[in-house]
Amino acid sequence: MSTKTTFKRIALVAVAAMGFGVLTSVAPASAAVVAPTGITAGSVGPTRVGVATTVNFAIAHVAGTTSDTFTVAATLTAKPALSTGTVLLVGTGTTSGSTLTRLNRASAGLYANQTVTGASASATVSTGSAALSAGTNTTSYVSVTLTPDVAGDYQILLSTGNSSYTAGDKSAVISISTAGAPATATMTTMASQIATAGTYGSPIKVVLKDANGVVTKPNGTESINLTVTSGSATLGGVATVAIAGTSFASGAAITMIKDAVAEDTVVVTSSGGGTLASTTTLASTLAMTSSKTSATALATSAAWQQGTGVATTGFKLASTTSLIFPSTATSQSIGIKTLTPNGLTTDTTSTTLYTTVTITDTDGAIGNGAGTAYDVVISQAGIGATKTSALSVTATLGTTYQYQVSTTLGGIAGALVVTGATPAATTTGAISPAVVNSALLGVNTFISKTVDQFGSAIANASVVATVSAGRNSTKAAVNMLTDSSGYVSYTLTDSGTNGTSDTVTFTGATTVNASVNYGLATVKTATLTGGNTTAGVTSPTNTTYDITAGDGAEGGVQSFTVTVKDANGALLSGLPVTWSVSGTTAAITSNTKTGYTAAAGTNSAKVYAWVAGTYTVTATVGGIAATGTITFGQTGAGEERAISAKAAGPVVTATVVDRFGNPVPGVTVYATKTGVGYFGSGTTKTSGTTDTLGTVDFVITGGSADVKVSTLSYSATAGTCPSGQTGALKGNADCTADPADATAFTAAAAGTAVKAEVGVGVSFADAGVSSATASVTADTSAVDNAQAASDAAAEATDAANAATDAANAAAEAADAATAAAQDAADA
């Protein structure tokens, strides 16, 4: 299943229907073709069968041009076997016909949206007539709409350069998985209190999840109803509001609660509408309090204070004031503060004062929709020079964003406009490593990070790598673009024959250098420390390091360090080191697989595993391999995922494992029985703790019985979760009373040379198993043997009696013969 993430509103796209199959845009013959430099796919919101889902793509290309064109192709590369689904290509702009006009987001604001139509299903992406700012990284926005017709996984490929993807084309892939019908609803407030004085109301956020805990949305026959069931307030003027699926495009819907009275408690209840009317699990409640009325004392001493960002000085709220925040920040704090040096009134009482502030989400960055306004309460305990009442606004930010804060305090009206600055690449960071001592014909990788004027990483910044003044000065320059984390990576392979050094130069916002020296250092010793090994010596007794099964296995990383010296015992720096680990169930993190020794002659790597066992870790440097071992396993309870049971004779063995199948020790297992057998001296319930093999035994005596083993105590109250993850839903890391609050495992993301992988093992996420049953059959062999012996003895007695009878008969016959003989003699 693909990752479900929050939809980022690059543009507001409205598509009425899906009209074509795979659509492409084709540049006219007269157009000047300029190759884009990269494509970035936006996030995907909840997706339902039969409901259109739009994915936004940002296409970066050369700045300062006015009429460049390029071809765009969208292809549905994967879909369920029974699907006949197609994709629809959508562009941003206002040009009619089949042209998608490229707009500069930094100056154009919001965009109208244009659906590609026409029998040829063709379109051109163009800058239009206006010149774009020279020296900036410009972007075109193109969207693709998919309406899934079958439940399952879909994949869309967007490429530029040809009418269908061709090797070398810039491209981006997005995966979409359908969610099920809403099963649970969660409501939260975006502010701590309901505003009692305001125009727009206070926002309530609603999130829906399906039976598997995946964020979802209603389809065309479903809705979610919110009703004020207690207190004096309305939902935008009505007591009940029905929210349709279109409001959940980004994964959450926002509705306003207003008309509250001071110091009241308001309860809002959710329920299903349409075909969801009978879904009882959608019922949830949200209780909120309303603020006191505003205090007039606040008016005479009010001023705005910027809590984070560039400036920290206060200013009186007497007119519209603009502030600029770093555009990469996600939360801004502003507030009201007294300024006694300016002669404003000071009130040092402890009375809590309240005022209502209006937030206008000008650019849609806060997630409430572009242009939407809502009311927020801020409070201050007394007035004084050091008193500040903070208001925090969390925004999802793109290259620009804007929101406005305004209020009227005792007749002093004013507004604070908060605007994001367009980031510019101002610094290309120092190259790492700065100095390398390499073997001849060595392969060395260099990394640098580009940041903006606020010190935050900037993507798609141009950096050129060159090699000069040395063995490899004939190498061609390499043009690079920074990744989403601001990094570029350049690999230099030595192929020169003259000289013993190189200078590597990165030219971007600034110019930075690194040096390479060839064949000047010879490694004599390399010793490893980590795991079971210290300074190259492995202990005869292994220490077990914990496997992380609570989330990604990479969370259980352990460090290894190699120390490198020459023949004289001197520490060697700048040498490339390559790391590896034995087996296929352990790994070195991607960003530490290769490295260089530092000034102390050392380099470190991080290793983790997801299957219990002992692994060999190897560091190779200068032709010398240093090895050590490490042992991984579960070391205690807490990450158990499933329990099983089996019977052998009178013994039932319970086995507890984590989601990777590793035994978990220290887990309490509870056993109950039905049948005539019992535990010990007539006991019907018992418990035990798993050993290092994850097992615990229970013995049944006195007859047959069915034994149930469980990670939930037999005395637990209703609603209690079993231990560890054994009560978790599929895909979730924990069990909660409200499934909507469950924590999903981190989505998998591959690592790079500069960033470690995350979410390793996320596919091992079947629903937890908290109980199992095994049957014991009473052993009757001793009774059977005793009966057989008794029968044999009886048969032996019968045989002896028969022999005695036969002997008596023979004696009687002999007597008769003797008597007859006597009679004959007498005669």
PDB file of C-alpha atoms in Angstrom, residues 103-245:
ATOM      1  CA  LEU A 103       2.837  31.300 -14.055  1.00  0.00           C
ATOM      2  CA  ASN A 104       5.441  32.584 -11.610  1.00  0.00           C
ATOM      3  CA  ARG A 105       3.918  31.737  -8.208  1.00  0.00           C
ATOM      4  CA  ALA A 106       5.973  34.374  -6.453  1.00  0.00           C
ATOM      5  CA  SER A 107       4.151  37.176  -8.285  1.00  0.00           C
ATOM      6  CA  ALA A 108       0.973  35.718  -9.716  1.00  0.00           C
ATOM      7  CA  GLY A 109      -0.800  34.632  -6.522  1.00  0.00           C
ATOM      8  CA  LEU A 110      -3.615  32.111  -6.983  1.00  0.00           C
ATOM      9  CA  TYR A 111      -4.413  30.656 -10.352  1.00  0.00           C
ATOM     10  CA  ALA A 112      -7.443  29.788 -12.369  1.00  0.00           C
ATOM     11  CA  ASN A 113      -7.348  26.234 -13.666  1.00  0.00           C
ATOM     12  CA  GLN A 114      -7.778  24.927 -17.165  1.00  0.00           C
ATOM     13  CA  THR A 115      -8.753  21.438 -18.248  1.00  0.00           C
ATOM     14  CA  VAL A 116      -7.087  20.128 -21.403  1.00  0.00           C
ATOM     15  CA  THR A 117      -9.784  19.377 -23.983  1.00  0.00           C
ATOM     16  CA  GLY A 118     -10.051  18.726 -27.713  1.00  0.00           C
ATOM     17  CA  ALA A 119     -10.075  15.725 -29.994  1.00  0.00           C
ATOM     18  CA  SER A 120      -6.275  15.641 -30.176  1.00  0.00           C
ATOM     19  CA  ALA A 121      -5.905  15.782 -26.382  1.00  0.00           C
ATOM     20  CA  SER A 122      -2.826  17.948 -26.830  1.00  0.00           C
ATOM     21  CA  ALA A 123      -1.431  20.930 -24.949  1.00  0.00           C
ATOM     22  CA  THR A 124       1.567  23.215 -24.701  1.00  0.00           C
ATOM     23  CA  VAL A 125       3.158  24.387 -21.471  1.00  0.00           C
ATOM     24  CA  SER A 126       4.261  27.989 -22.016  1.00  0.00           C
ATOM     25  CA  THR A 127       5.566  30.937 -20.015  1.00  0.00           C
ATOM     26  CA  GLY A 128       3.193  33.324 -21.749  1.00  0.00           C
ATOM     27  CA  SER A 129       4.169  36.819 -22.753  1.00  0.00           C
ATOM     28  CA  ALA A 130       5.441  38.160 -19.416  1.00  0.00           C
ATOM     29  CA  ALA A 131       9.131  37.807 -18.673  1.00  0.00           C
ATOM     30  CA  LEU A 132       9.940  35.936 -15.488  1.00  0.00           C
ATOM     31  CA  SER A 133      12.411  37.241 -12.941  1.00  0.00           C
ATOM     32  CA  ALA A 134      15.936  36.552 -14.082  1.00  0.00           C
ATOM     33  CA  GLY A 135      18.084  34.636 -11.619  1.00  0.00           C
ATOM     34  CA  THR A 136      15.148  32.837  -9.968  1.00  0.00           C
ATOM     35  CA  ASN A 137      14.097  29.213 -10.291  1.00  0.00           C
ATOM     36  CA  THR A 138      10.761  29.327 -12.132  1.00  0.00           C
ATOM     37  CA  THR A 139       8.078  26.687 -11.944  1.00  0.00           C
ATOM     38  CA  SER A 140       5.120  25.460 -13.996  1.00  0.00           C
ATOM     39  CA  TYR A 141       2.227  23.697 -12.291  1.00  0.00           C
ATOM     40  CA  VAL A 142       0.484  20.801 -14.019  1.00  0.00           C
ATOM     41  CA  SER A 143      -2.038  18.474 -12.413  1.00  0.00           C
ATOM     42  CA  VAL A 144      -3.290  14.970 -13.163  1.00  0.00           C
ATOM     43  CA  THR A 145      -6.750  13.754 -12.137  1.00  0.00           C
ATOM     44  CA  LEU A 146      -7.581  10.079 -11.539  1.00  0.00           C
ATOM     45  CA  THR A 147     -10.993   8.617 -10.719  1.00  0.00           C
ATOM     46  CA  PRO A 148     -10.362   5.065  -9.417  1.00  0.00           C
ATOM     47  CA  ASP A 149     -12.950   2.594 -10.664  1.00  0.00           C
ATOM     48  CA  VAL A 150     -11.690  -0.421  -8.661  1.00  0.00           C
ATOM     49  CA  ALA A 151     -10.292  -0.587  -5.137  1.00  0.00           C
ATOM     50  CA  GLY A 152      -6.531  -1.047  -5.003  1.00  0.00           C
ATOM     51  CA  ASP A 153      -3.228   0.603  -5.921  1.00  0.00           C
ATOM     52  CA  TYR A 154      -2.601   2.979  -8.824  1.00  0.00           C
ATOM     53  CA  GLN A 155       0.551   4.665 -10.116  1.00  0.00           C
ATOM     54  CA  ILE A 156       0.853   7.796 -12.276  1.00  0.00           C
ATOM     55  CA  LEU A 157       3.990   8.781 -14.219  1.00  0.00           C
ATOM     56  CA  LEU A 158       4.363  12.407 -15.331  1.00  0.00           C
ATOM     57  CA  SER A 159       7.217  13.065 -17.740  1.00  0.00           C
ATOM     58  CA  THR A 160       8.452  15.903 -19.928  1.00  0.00           C
ATOM     59  CA  GLY A 161      10.203  15.822 -23.281  1.00  0.00           C
ATOM     60  CA  ASN A 162       8.184  13.345 -25.359  1.00  0.00           C
ATOM     61  CA  SER A 163       4.586  12.280 -25.952  1.00  0.00           C
ATOM     62  CA  SER A 164       5.299   9.232 -23.791  1.00  0.00           C
ATOM     63  CA  TYR A 165       8.084   8.541 -21.338  1.00  0.00           C
ATOM     64  CA  THR A 166      11.482   8.026 -23.008  1.00  0.00           C
ATOM     65  CA  ALA A 167      14.739   7.226 -21.243  1.00  0.00           C
ATOM     66  CA  GLY A 168      16.331  10.470 -20.107  1.00  0.00           C
ATOM     67  CA  ASP A 169      13.066  12.404 -19.725  1.00  0.00           C
ATOM     68  CA  LYS A 170      12.554  14.252 -16.459  1.00  0.00           C
ATOM     69  CA  SER A 171       9.820  12.436 -14.549  1.00  0.00           C
ATOM     70  CA  ALA A 172       8.046  11.936 -11.265  1.00  0.00           C
ATOM     71  CA  VAL A 173       5.935   9.034 -10.027  1.00  0.00           C
ATOM     72  CA  ILE A 174       3.058   9.175  -7.556  1.00  0.00           C
ATOM     73  CA  SER A 175       1.315   6.157  -6.012  1.00  0.00           C
ATOM     74  CA  ILE A 176      -2.338   6.236  -4.985  1.00  0.00           C
ATOM     75  CA  SER A 177      -4.189   3.659  -2.878  1.00  0.00           C
ATOM     76  CA  THR A 178      -7.911   3.703  -2.322  1.00  0.00           C
ATOM     77  CA  ALA A 179      -9.328   3.962   1.177  1.00  0.00           C
ATOM     78  CA  GLY A 180     -12.531   2.413   2.498  1.00  0.00           C
ATOM     79  CA  ALA A 181     -15.726   3.983   3.758  1.00  0.00           C
ATOM     80  CA  PRO A 182     -15.468   6.218   6.841  1.00  0.00           C
ATOM     81  CA  ALA A 183     -15.603   4.153  10.036  1.00  0.00           C
ATOM     82  CA  THR A 184     -14.491   6.664  12.674  1.00  0.00           C
ATOM     83  CA  ALA A 185     -14.631  10.433  13.016  1.00  0.00           C
ATOM     84  CA  THR A 186     -12.354  12.626  15.141  1.00  0.00           C
ATOM     85  CA  MET A 187     -13.017  16.295  15.890  1.00  0.00           C
ATOM     86  CA  THR A 188     -10.433  18.727  17.249  1.00  0.00           C
ATOM     87  CA  THR A 189     -10.362  22.482  17.744  1.00  0.00           C
ATOM     88  CA  MET A 190      -7.798  24.635  15.973  1.00  0.00           C
ATOM     89  CA  ALA A 191      -7.920  27.112  18.901  1.00  0.00           C
ATOM     90  CA  SER A 192      -8.174  26.485  22.641  1.00  0.00           C
ATOM     91  CA  GLN A 193     -11.441  28.418  23.127  1.00  0.00           C
ATOM     92  CA  ILE A 194     -14.497  29.479  21.163  1.00  0.00           C
ATOM     93  CA  ALA A 195     -14.533  33.177  20.434  1.00  0.00           C
ATOM     94  CA  THR A 196     -17.581  34.907  21.945  1.00  0.00           C
ATOM     95  CA  ALA A 197     -16.953  38.138  20.095  1.00  0.00           C
ATOM     96  CA  GLY A 198     -16.200  37.756  16.448  1.00  0.00           C
ATOM     97  CA  THR A 199     -17.601  37.696  12.963  1.00  0.00           C
ATOM     98  CA  TYR A 200     -16.537  34.424  11.409  1.00  0.00           C
ATOM     99  CA  GLY A 201     -16.478  31.772  14.135  1.00  0.00           C
ATOM    100  CA  SER A 202     -13.843  29.366  15.471  1.00  0.00           C
ATOM    101  CA  PRO A 203     -12.703  26.375  13.377  1.00  0.00           C
ATOM    102  CA  ILE A 204     -13.358  22.689  14.133  1.00  0.00           C
ATOM    103  CA  LYS A 205     -11.197  20.169  12.297  1.00  0.00           C
ATOM    104  CA  VAL A 206     -12.756  16.811  11.303  1.00  0.00           C
ATOM    105  CA  VAL A 207     -10.675  13.763  10.265  1.00  0.00           C
ATOM    106  CA  LEU A 208     -12.211  10.492   9.036  1.00  0.00           C
ATOM    107  CA  LYS A 209     -10.577   7.048   8.983  1.00  0.00           C
ATOM    108  CA  ASP A 210     -11.703   3.740   7.515  1.00  0.00           C
ATOM    109  CA  ALA A 211     -11.845   0.381   9.339  1.00  0.00           C
ATOM    110  CA  ASN A 212      -8.085  -0.099   8.823  1.00  0.00           C
ATOM    111  CA  GLY A 213      -7.238   3.269  10.363  1.00  0.00           C
ATOM    112  CA  VAL A 214      -6.465   4.904   6.988  1.00  0.00           C
ATOM    113  CA  VAL A 215      -7.521   8.539   6.480  1.00  0.00           C
ATOM    114  CA  THR A 216     -10.483   8.669   4.090  1.00  0.00           C
ATOM    115  CA  LYS A 217     -13.351  10.874   2.882  1.00  0.00           C
ATOM    116  CA  PRO A 218     -17.054  10.461   1.993  1.00  0.00           C
ATOM    117  CA  ASN A 219     -18.054   9.559  -1.554  1.00  0.00           C
ATOM    118  CA  GLY A 220     -20.991  11.004  -3.474  1.00  0.00           C
ATOM    119  CA  THR A 221     -23.625   9.148  -1.417  1.00  0.00           C
ATOM    120  CA  GLU A 222     -22.061   9.780   1.992  1.00  0.00           C
ATOM    121  CA  SER A 223     -21.644  12.731   4.344  1.00  0.00           C
ATOM    122  CA  ILE A 224     -20.688  13.545   7.931  1.00  0.00           C
ATOM    123  CA  ASN A 225     -23.161  15.454  10.086  1.00  0.00           C
ATOM    124  CA  LEU A 226     -22.096  17.715  12.947  1.00  0.00           C
ATOM    125  CA  THR A 227     -24.698  18.850  15.474  1.00  0.00           C
ATOM    126  CA  VAL A 228     -24.559  21.208  18.450  1.00  0.00           C
ATOM    127  CA  THR A 229     -26.107  19.016  21.166  1.00  0.00           C
ATOM    128  CA  SER A 230     -25.377  21.181  24.208  1.00  0.00           C
ATOM    129  CA  GLY A 231     -24.667  24.846  24.860  1.00  0.00           C
ATOM    130  CA  SER A 232     -25.507  28.034  23.005  1.00  0.00           C
ATOM    131  CA  ALA A 233     -23.716  28.124  19.656  1.00  0.00           C
ATOM    132  CA  THR A 234     -24.306  27.395  15.976  1.00  0.00           C
ATOM    133  CA  LEU A 235     -22.344  25.827  13.153  1.00  0.00           C
ATOM    134  CA  GLY A 236     -22.217  28.718  10.736  1.00  0.00           C
ATOM    135  CA  GLY A 237     -25.728  29.801  11.725  1.00  0.00           C
ATOM    136  CA  VAL A 238     -27.386  26.352  11.900  1.00  0.00           C
ATOM    137  CA  ALA A 239     -27.582  23.662  14.561  1.00  0.00           C
ATOM    138  CA  THR A 240     -26.566  20.824  12.185  1.00  0.00           C
ATOM    139  CA  VAL A 241     -24.246  20.941   9.191  1.00  0.00           C
ATOM    140  CA  ALA A 242     -23.641  18.152   6.639  1.00  0.00           C
ATOM    141  CA  ILE A 243     -20.057  17.949   5.308  1.00  0.00           C
ATOM    142  CA  ALA A 244     -19.550  16.415   1.848  1.00  0.00           C
ATOM    143  CA  GLY A 245     -16.497  14.591   0.531  1.00  0.00           C
TER     144      GLY A 245
END
